[in-house]
């Protein structure tokens, strides 16, 4: 993509997983426009004669179906597939000028990449977003014009759901800045800002964040908001200690601050997700770039947040149970012909009936038969497949509630699954039980636990190409860091701590046939053990998701006595905890009572 005006050899469209800047949704839209790939994780490199898309195992099948012949699919993590950084160094001519939009590329990634490119005489060149330029130029002739950044009013939260005031959180942040030896920080992560100020976007679709920046020093707090977000309610909520400023003035303020920092020999902290444009505005040598302390604080839920998470999962369980009972009745009694999108819509309607429901936490993955093998499948009319009673049906869904965020996957069969499907399902279930049951010493990471979810699958020569689990926010991002459970080296840097959340979602996917995943949300909690070797505290998990796991899909012969005891105990909990949230005599209650029977 050698643009004569900017003289660049290639242009990078980053991945959401490569950074978590304030513009990740726009990155997804740009990548979808230029490539046709609609997954939420993928980095594209476009030059004059090549176009390559890098994505992970969750999206191999989806990307292979969506990319046309102009694109090369790079299946990251497979043997002989280079990283996108190595690809830029080895596949582009030495001396290349590689264009990036500094608003969507992290400063941390830029520094690392420039070091590698310098070895072959190549360089990074900040340019305006070239995809936007193409999109805008063609816009009069397109049926999908470039979306404009949403501006939404804000809702304010009280300590009844957050457990802490925003002033308390700011004071904690100031103490963290002192520990890092800096005098201030810029917070650009939207989830961090929403958590820090106890506010959410009022028009919730999957993610209740809003566009903003904030600067925090020891004596002032500036919050940069879009004009539409500023209301009297917001002003009263924030109080006189927070200076509200116009969103678009942030870069002017950073450039003005740059000289002062240099003169005083002071530094500000930039989180490792901060974009390159902000680092440049503050000036070289004026910043310390580390993981934002707000991320770490946000990850450990207080007792009020934990209570809300437990409660919203009970209401959410009622919605999911009502849905599966309804869907089974529709299919077996041939009351309607339903496709995957119809199912997703009906599930959302059941959630809407629940107290405190605000919106979806992500687009529902309602997938039947072969669609289930597309790990992050999104059903849309008119291409959604008809749901058949004789196929495996996988549904991964979640809701945003005022008191928490949910994420649950269940895989069911409405008639008789094959022996092979039952065996695969049982191996996945055994991995799920192993994670749920483990007790581990403090300091243990999700990276070390990941093998437990795979050992039963490995015994049959099977595996899955995604992580075992991710953190979940409190009425915030359904994917929350820094903790996680998986093979990513980054997960080995974050010990699991009491108060953290983690999903438990092993799976197995047979391309062109079916998909299986079983997912609960877990809370990390202290566990009393007979001994405490080395004086360490030991930890375990508390599951807060209570929807039966279909026994019809289980091969009882593969299950150990302890695993059967876990299943029966879990189903007894589902029955005990969720019954009161279902109407007497309803399909949902009858379904729960049947599915929770001991095996």
XYZ file of C-alpha atoms in Angstrom:
599
model
C 0.000 0.000 0.000
C 2.517 2.565 -1.204
C 0.481 5.728 -0.882
C 2.201 8.433 -2.967
C 1.283 11.089 -0.436
C 2.640 9.277 2.596
C 5.195 7.060 0.825
C 4.591 3.932 2.888
C 5.274 0.364 1.772
C 2.572 -1.244 3.877
C -0.111 -0.365 6.400
C -1.073 -2.228 9.592
C -4.670 -2.581 10.811
C -4.188 -3.724 14.426
C -5.993 -6.425 16.333
C -8.165 -5.854 19.386
C -5.964 -8.419 21.128
C -2.799 -6.543 20.128
C -3.914 -3.581 22.188
C -6.835 -2.337 24.228
C -6.843 1.306 23.266
C -9.917 3.486 23.296
C -10.581 2.693 19.630
C -10.757 -1.122 19.536
C -14.312 -1.256 18.172
C -13.257 0.980 15.301
C -10.301 -1.337 14.615
C -12.737 -4.237 14.222
C -14.890 -2.201 11.825
C -11.918 -1.149 9.710
C -10.591 -4.692 9.505
C -14.048 -5.949 8.540
C -14.361 -3.333 5.799
C -10.958 -3.970 4.257
C -10.923 -7.786 4.537
C -14.458 -9.061 5.115
C -13.323 -10.784 8.332
C -15.662 -9.883 11.208
C -13.962 -11.657 14.112
C -12.864 -9.616 17.117
C -9.195 -10.604 16.970
C -7.088 -10.234 13.858
C -4.257 -8.049 12.610
C -4.009 -7.173 8.916
C -0.932 -6.136 6.938
C -1.604 -4.677 3.474
C 1.132 -3.822 0.972
C 1.080 -3.070 -2.751
C 1.074 -6.752 -3.719
C 0.120 -8.729 -0.605
C -2.550 -8.773 2.084
C -2.156 -10.982 5.147
C -4.490 -11.494 8.091
C -3.132 -12.886 11.374
C -5.610 -14.450 13.786
C -5.669 -17.116 16.487
C -7.282 -20.534 16.689
C -10.685 -19.188 17.715
C -11.092 -17.727 14.226
C -9.281 -20.077 11.822
C -12.510 -21.526 10.425
C -14.394 -18.220 10.353
C -11.538 -16.374 8.644
C -11.121 -19.125 6.048
C -14.788 -18.661 5.134
C -14.798 -14.851 5.091
C -11.490 -13.936 3.401
C -11.393 -13.850 -0.390
C -8.541 -14.809 -2.706
C -6.788 -11.467 -2.206
C -5.896 -12.463 1.337
C -3.461 -14.897 2.926
C -4.684 -16.326 6.231
C -1.880 -16.572 8.766
C -2.885 -19.062 11.475
C -0.995 -17.664 14.445
C 0.529 -20.247 16.761
C 0.831 -23.031 14.194
C 4.267 -24.386 13.190
C 6.060 -22.434 10.455
C 3.658 -19.471 10.762
C 5.632 -16.324 11.626
C 4.399 -13.741 14.077
C 3.142 -10.591 12.406
C 6.290 -8.828 13.639
C 8.554 -11.418 11.992
C 6.445 -11.221 8.844
C 7.078 -7.467 8.579
C 10.812 -7.949 9.048
C 11.267 -10.928 6.720
C 8.590 -10.532 4.045
C 8.779 -6.826 3.259
C 11.791 -5.324 1.481
C 14.594 -3.948 3.686
C 14.207 -0.225 4.138
C 10.418 -0.412 4.086
C 8.356 2.391 5.557
C 5.466 0.765 7.406
C 2.490 2.969 8.079
C 0.557 2.902 11.331
C -2.238 5.016 12.756
C -0.757 6.179 16.090
C -4.248 6.484 17.584
C -4.795 2.714 17.390
C -1.273 1.383 17.909
C 0.119 1.096 21.419
C 3.314 2.860 22.336
C 4.624 -0.395 23.827
C 4.093 -2.311 20.574
C 5.619 0.520 18.552
C 8.855 0.551 20.582
C 9.285 -3.229 20.291
C 8.479 -3.264 16.573
C 10.789 -0.360 15.725
C 13.648 -2.211 17.383
C 13.061 -5.255 15.167
C 12.530 -3.255 11.986
C 15.746 -1.316 12.537
C 17.710 -4.555 12.010
C 16.735 -4.494 8.321
C 16.697 -0.734 7.919
C 12.897 -0.476 7.979
C 10.880 1.961 10.056
C 7.436 2.816 11.374
C 5.745 5.878 9.927
C 2.772 7.493 11.717
C 0.118 8.390 9.125
C -3.615 9.097 9.104
C -5.690 5.938 8.962
C -5.499 4.849 5.320
C -8.466 2.490 5.637
C -10.645 5.410 6.725
C -9.468 7.394 3.727
C -10.437 4.572 1.343
C -13.737 4.022 3.140
C -14.676 7.700 3.072
C -13.683 8.018 -0.589
C -15.928 5.106 -1.565
C -18.683 5.905 0.915
C -21.178 7.436 -1.594
C -21.196 4.089 -3.432
C -21.320 1.766 -0.409
C -24.222 0.100 1.374
C -22.140 0.033 4.586
C -20.974 3.605 5.309
C -18.246 4.053 7.905
C -19.830 4.127 11.373
C -19.386 7.313 13.353
C -18.209 7.275 16.914
C -21.209 7.009 19.237
C -21.912 9.734 21.776
C -24.117 8.612 24.620
C -25.402 9.938 27.929
C -23.897 8.426 31.061
C -25.433 6.618 34.005
C -23.918 7.076 37.453
C -23.524 4.237 39.953
C -23.757 4.396 43.739
C -21.776 2.522 46.350
C -24.743 0.166 46.699
C -23.390 -1.618 43.610
C -19.762 -0.444 43.412
C -18.828 -0.719 47.089
C -16.449 2.254 46.818
C -16.697 5.918 45.849
C -14.767 7.257 42.907
C -12.856 9.537 45.284
C -11.662 6.506 47.234
C -10.481 4.846 44.025
C -8.636 7.990 42.961
C -6.846 8.136 46.318
C -5.747 4.538 45.860
C -4.478 5.385 42.380
C -2.457 8.270 43.796
C -0.798 5.917 46.275
C 0.029 3.560 43.408
C 1.604 6.446 41.475
C 3.843 7.208 44.442
C 4.995 3.591 44.508
C 5.928 3.883 40.826
C 7.858 7.099 41.466
C 5.751 9.226 39.106
C 3.792 12.429 39.652
C 0.806 11.686 37.437
C -0.768 9.357 34.918
C -2.964 9.274 31.843
C -5.749 6.686 31.849
C -7.075 5.879 28.374
C -8.602 2.419 28.808
C -12.351 2.914 28.631
C -13.115 0.120 31.087
C -10.596 1.627 33.515
C -12.222 5.059 33.319
C -15.732 3.657 33.730
C -14.627 1.727 36.826
C -12.580 4.583 38.289
C -15.431 7.111 38.161
C -18.352 4.707 38.843
C -20.081 5.585 35.575
C -21.299 3.599 32.577
C -22.588 4.404 29.112
C -26.374 4.415 29.198
C -26.887 2.920 25.736
C -25.510 -0.509 26.522
C -24.855 -2.892 23.656
C -22.378 -5.494 24.824
C -20.088 -3.019 26.576
C -21.200 -0.203 28.916
C -18.126 1.989 28.431
C -17.955 5.502 27.003
C -15.378 7.622 25.200
C -13.169 9.482 27.648
C -9.650 10.154 28.888
C -8.471 11.131 32.331
C -5.378 12.702 33.858
C -4.690 12.094 37.539
C -1.947 13.846 39.521
C -1.480 14.290 43.260
C -3.438 17.552 43.256
C -5.865 17.420 40.319
C -8.130 15.147 38.297
C -9.211 16.001 34.748
C -11.856 13.937 32.962
C -12.198 14.498 29.217
C -15.731 13.748 28.001
C -17.799 14.168 24.867
C -20.260 17.028 25.178
C -23.251 14.670 24.954
C -22.031 12.800 28.039
C -21.986 15.826 30.315
C -25.196 16.233 32.285
C -26.115 17.795 35.606
C -26.320 14.292 37.070
C -22.734 13.644 35.969
C -21.504 16.972 37.375
C -23.131 16.319 40.745
C -21.832 12.752 40.828
C -18.226 13.758 40.087
C -18.234 16.742 42.443
C -15.927 19.756 42.540
C -12.685 17.747 42.741
C -12.997 16.463 39.158
C -12.396 18.988 36.387
C -14.570 18.114 33.360
C -12.931 19.056 30.061
C -13.785 18.720 26.389
C -12.846 15.324 24.966
C -10.955 16.685 21.966
C -8.611 18.888 24.066
C -6.639 16.018 25.607
C -3.755 16.106 23.129
C -3.273 19.868 23.447
C -3.097 19.472 27.224
C -0.585 16.634 26.963
C 1.661 18.642 24.651
C 1.482 21.587 27.064
C 2.418 19.277 29.934
C 5.396 17.829 28.070
C 7.625 20.866 28.561
C 6.766 21.131 32.252
C 7.649 17.493 32.882
C 10.954 17.899 31.088
C 11.820 21.075 33.013
C 10.954 19.507 36.384
C 12.540 16.158 35.458
C 9.297 14.428 36.382
C 7.596 11.488 34.734
C 4.009 10.376 34.228
C 2.798 6.816 34.047
C 1.254 5.528 30.826
C -0.486 2.177 30.877
C 0.881 -0.411 28.464
C -2.401 -0.196 26.488
C -1.951 3.547 25.813
C -1.751 4.543 22.170
C 1.378 5.896 20.532
C -0.161 9.315 19.835
C -0.491 10.014 23.564
C 3.088 8.957 24.281
C 4.351 11.236 21.503
C 2.280 14.144 22.817
C 3.772 13.777 26.305
C 7.276 13.640 24.908
C 10.071 11.116 24.807
C 11.661 10.519 28.186
C 8.714 11.938 30.121
C 6.855 8.678 30.666
C 7.049 5.312 32.400
C 5.117 2.629 30.542
C 3.822 -0.260 32.657
C 0.553 -2.083 33.183
C -1.950 0.428 34.495
C -2.477 0.116 38.272
C -6.186 0.727 37.619
C -6.373 -2.624 35.804
C -5.009 -4.468 38.825
C -7.313 -2.674 41.265
C -10.368 -3.275 39.077
C -9.635 -7.002 38.783
C -10.048 -7.673 42.507
C -13.724 -7.315 43.337
C -14.829 -6.010 46.735
C -17.548 -7.690 48.813
C -20.306 -5.501 47.370
C -19.291 -6.367 43.810
C -18.993 -10.068 44.660
C -22.482 -10.057 46.162
C -23.859 -8.423 43.015
C -22.085 -10.928 40.781
C -23.589 -13.842 42.714
C -27.080 -12.371 42.620
C -27.175 -11.432 38.936
C -25.999 -14.917 37.981
C -29.031 -16.445 39.711
C -31.427 -14.251 37.742
C -29.464 -14.902 34.572
C -29.656 -18.653 35.207
C -33.448 -18.381 35.315
C -33.438 -16.678 31.902
C -31.165 -19.321 30.351
C -33.187 -22.185 31.851
C -36.432 -20.670 30.549
C -34.834 -20.393 27.129
C -33.636 -23.990 26.900
C -37.017 -25.234 28.141
C -38.819 -23.106 25.548
C -36.478 -24.119 22.724
C -36.799 -27.808 23.519
C -40.588 -27.518 23.575
C -40.629 -25.673 20.243
C -38.405 -28.228 18.517
C -39.718 -31.495 19.898
C -43.360 -30.510 19.534
C -42.725 -28.967 16.103
C -44.372 -25.695 17.105
C -42.174 -23.512 14.912
C -39.268 -23.505 12.469
C -36.515 -21.571 14.210
C -33.090 -20.477 13.071
C -30.080 -19.567 15.194
C -30.898 -15.849 15.114
C -34.461 -16.548 16.288
C -32.989 -18.436 19.219
C -30.618 -15.592 20.125
C -33.498 -13.099 20.019
C -35.738 -15.222 22.239
C -32.960 -15.682 24.791
C -32.499 -11.921 24.928
C -36.230 -11.538 25.577
C -36.014 -13.933 28.528
C -33.123 -11.890 29.931
C -35.089 -8.670 29.506
C -37.631 -10.026 32.003
C -34.982 -10.191 34.744
C -34.525 -7.494 37.391
C -31.625 -5.128 36.744
C -31.050 -6.285 33.162
C -29.462 -3.579 31.006
C -28.297 -5.334 27.828
C -26.230 -8.148 26.351
C -22.641 -8.564 27.489
C -21.724 -9.782 23.981
C -23.490 -10.930 20.839
C -25.096 -14.307 21.528
C -23.391 -17.313 19.942
C -26.430 -19.417 19.034
C -25.019 -22.211 16.897
C -26.353 -25.518 15.643
C -24.441 -28.389 14.058
C -21.512 -27.164 11.916
C -21.938 -23.549 13.103
C -20.851 -24.653 16.583
C -17.362 -25.358 15.269
C -16.965 -21.617 14.524
C -15.831 -20.644 17.999
C -17.068 -17.039 17.963
C -19.967 -17.525 15.579
C -22.565 -14.752 15.212
C -25.915 -15.785 13.677
C -27.471 -13.245 11.353
C -30.445 -13.399 9.066
C -30.785 -14.504 6.321
C -27.739 -16.803 6.598
C -28.449 -18.248 10.068
C -29.021 -22.009 9.997
C -32.239 -23.690 11.077
C -31.975 -25.284 14.520
C -32.557 -29.016 14.235
C -33.421 -31.240 17.176
C -31.042 -33.949 15.950
C -27.942 -31.710 15.971
C -25.667 -30.556 18.759
C -26.643 -27.018 19.811
C -24.086 -24.679 21.461
C -25.216 -21.421 23.039
C -22.694 -18.977 24.528
C -24.355 -15.848 25.909
C -24.319 -13.264 28.663
C -26.039 -10.252 30.121
C -25.157 -6.887 31.603
C -26.982 -6.239 34.861
C -26.760 -3.280 37.204
C -25.044 -5.561 39.718
C -22.814 -7.641 37.464
C -21.906 -9.248 34.152
C -22.610 -12.840 33.111
C -21.096 -15.248 30.595
C -22.349 -18.828 30.203
C -22.060 -21.582 27.618
C -24.117 -24.743 27.489
C -24.079 -27.443 24.827
C -27.154 -29.658 24.442
C -28.731 -32.252 22.191
C -32.518 -32.446 21.960
C -32.749 -36.095 20.851
C -29.976 -38.729 20.902
C -26.320 -37.707 20.531
C -23.853 -40.088 18.913
C -21.436 -42.040 21.088
C -18.565 -39.963 19.696
C -20.320 -36.701 20.564
C -20.955 -37.997 24.080
C -17.318 -38.996 24.479
C -16.077 -35.588 23.307
C -18.573 -33.819 25.589
C -17.521 -35.914 28.584
C -13.839 -35.176 28.006
C -14.662 -31.458 27.929
C -16.720 -31.833 31.101
C -13.864 -33.619 32.870
C -11.585 -30.671 32.099
C -14.261 -28.289 33.402
C -14.575 -30.251 36.647
C -10.792 -30.382 37.070
C -10.510 -26.585 36.918
C -13.523 -26.045 39.191
C -12.166 -28.458 41.829
C -8.499 -27.494 41.962
C -6.906 -26.117 45.136
C -3.650 -24.238 44.589
C -1.135 -22.111 46.545
C -1.108 -18.335 46.312
C 1.175 -17.134 43.549
C -0.226 -19.682 41.074
C -1.142 -18.330 37.650
C -3.841 -19.306 35.176
C -1.051 -20.272 32.794
C -0.108 -23.105 35.145
C -3.712 -24.282 35.611
C -4.561 -24.400 31.910
C -3.287 -27.955 31.446
C -5.968 -29.257 33.823
C -8.732 -28.332 31.371
C -7.013 -30.264 28.571
C -5.726 -33.443 30.206
C -8.880 -35.517 29.575
C -9.070 -34.313 25.956
C -5.366 -35.012 25.474
C -5.912 -38.609 26.604
C -8.049 -39.019 23.458
C -5.702 -36.981 21.257
C -8.063 -33.979 21.228
C -7.618 -30.301 22.144
C -9.074 -26.825 21.622
C -7.552 -23.641 20.194
C -8.570 -21.038 22.755
C -7.815 -20.182 26.346
C -9.545 -21.911 29.221
C -10.773 -18.710 30.825
C -10.772 -14.934 31.133
C -11.711 -12.414 33.783
C -15.205 -10.890 33.829
C -16.017 -7.322 34.894
C -18.630 -6.079 37.361
C -21.181 -4.481 35.007
C -18.249 -3.922 32.655
C -16.233 -5.794 30.019
C -17.158 -9.445 29.693
C -13.489 -10.040 28.845
C -11.433 -8.478 31.609
C -7.743 -8.712 32.433
C -5.083 -8.911 33.510
C -5.788 -12.449 34.765
C -6.650 -15.354 32.544
C -6.212 -19.087 32.138
C -4.500 -20.226 28.971
C -1.223 -20.842 27.167
C -0.424 -17.153 26.575
C 2.867 -16.315 28.326
C 1.271 -13.098 29.643
C -1.025 -15.196 31.840
C 2.052 -16.491 33.675
C 2.780 -12.953 34.886
C -0.500 -12.562 36.810
C -1.068 -14.680 39.943
C -4.695 -15.465 40.707
C -5.865 -13.606 43.826
C -8.982 -13.715 46.024
C -11.701 -11.518 44.536
C -10.700 -12.136 40.928
C -13.181 -13.611 38.458
C -12.368 -16.261 35.877
C -14.402 -18.184 33.347
C -13.987 -21.946 33.070
C -14.709 -22.859 29.454
C -12.904 -25.801 27.868
C -14.289 -27.010 24.566
C -13.872 -29.198 21.520
C -14.712 -28.347 17.893
C -15.100 -30.704 14.946
C -14.946 -28.610 11.779
C -18.047 -29.038 9.655
C -19.806 -31.142 12.310
C -20.338 -29.647 15.780
C -18.896 -27.624 18.641
C -18.868 -28.293 22.388
C -18.145 -25.829 25.175
C -19.111 -25.777 28.866
C -18.628 -22.433 30.630
C -19.204 -21.192 34.159
C -17.984 -18.025 35.862
C -15.754 -18.621 38.887
C -14.648 -16.451 41.812
C -11.184 -16.951 43.293
C -11.502 -17.535 47.050
C -9.323 -18.555 50.032
C -9.509 -22.240 50.996
C -8.703 -23.752 54.380
C -6.318 -26.701 54.037
C -4.994 -29.138 56.610
C -1.492 -27.731 56.194
C -0.013 -24.521 54.803
C 3.318 -25.482 53.275
C 5.741 -22.589 53.340
C 3.195 -20.508 55.235
C 1.243 -19.929 52.031
C -2.477 -19.299 51.745
C -4.240 -21.786 49.495
C -6.937 -20.801 47.032
C -9.770 -22.387 45.104
C -12.826 -21.447 43.083
C -16.481 -20.721 43.778
C -18.752 -21.186 40.772
C -21.581 -18.663 40.465
C -23.244 -20.014 37.295
C -26.139 -22.375 38.017
C -27.625 -23.951 34.892
C -27.629 -27.769 34.633
C -25.074 -29.439 32.377
C -26.989 -31.854 30.160
C -26.559 -35.428 31.416
C -27.853 -36.815 28.092
C -24.569 -35.698 26.550
C -22.448 -37.521 29.152
C -20.773 -40.917 28.802
C -21.124 -42.173 32.364
C -18.573 -44.944 31.815
C -15.803 -42.375 31.413
C -16.618 -40.544 34.643
C -14.902 -41.264 37.941
C -16.777 -41.541 41.224
C -15.546 -38.084 42.263
C -16.652 -36.569 38.953
C -20.127 -38.071 39.314
C -20.301 -36.689 42.861
C -19.327 -33.244 41.525
C -22.075 -33.386 38.853
C -24.744 -34.424 41.338
C -23.644 -31.826 43.872
C -23.600 -29.099 41.218
C -27.086 -29.998 39.989
C -28.403 -30.023 43.552
C -27.041 -26.475 43.894
C -28.772 -25.427 40.661
C -32.068 -26.778 41.955
C -31.677 -25.178 45.372
C -30.533 -21.742 44.192
C -32.604 -21.118 41.046
C -35.998 -22.703 41.799
C -37.332 -19.574 43.534
C -36.551 -17.486 40.408
C -38.828 -19.631 38.217
C -42.611 -19.604 38.060
C -44.435 -22.504 39.636
C -45.597 -24.922 36.949
C -43.561 -23.230 34.205
C -41.678 -25.050 31.463
C -38.479 -23.637 32.918
C -39.049 -25.087 36.380
C -40.013 -28.487 34.964
C -36.882 -28.459 32.772
C -34.680 -27.571 35.751
C -36.194 -30.296 37.925
C -35.663 -32.899 35.207
C -32.157 -31.832 34.159
C -30.914 -31.589 37.764
C -31.750 -35.202 38.618
C -28.802 -37.227 39.970
C -27.027 -39.596 37.590
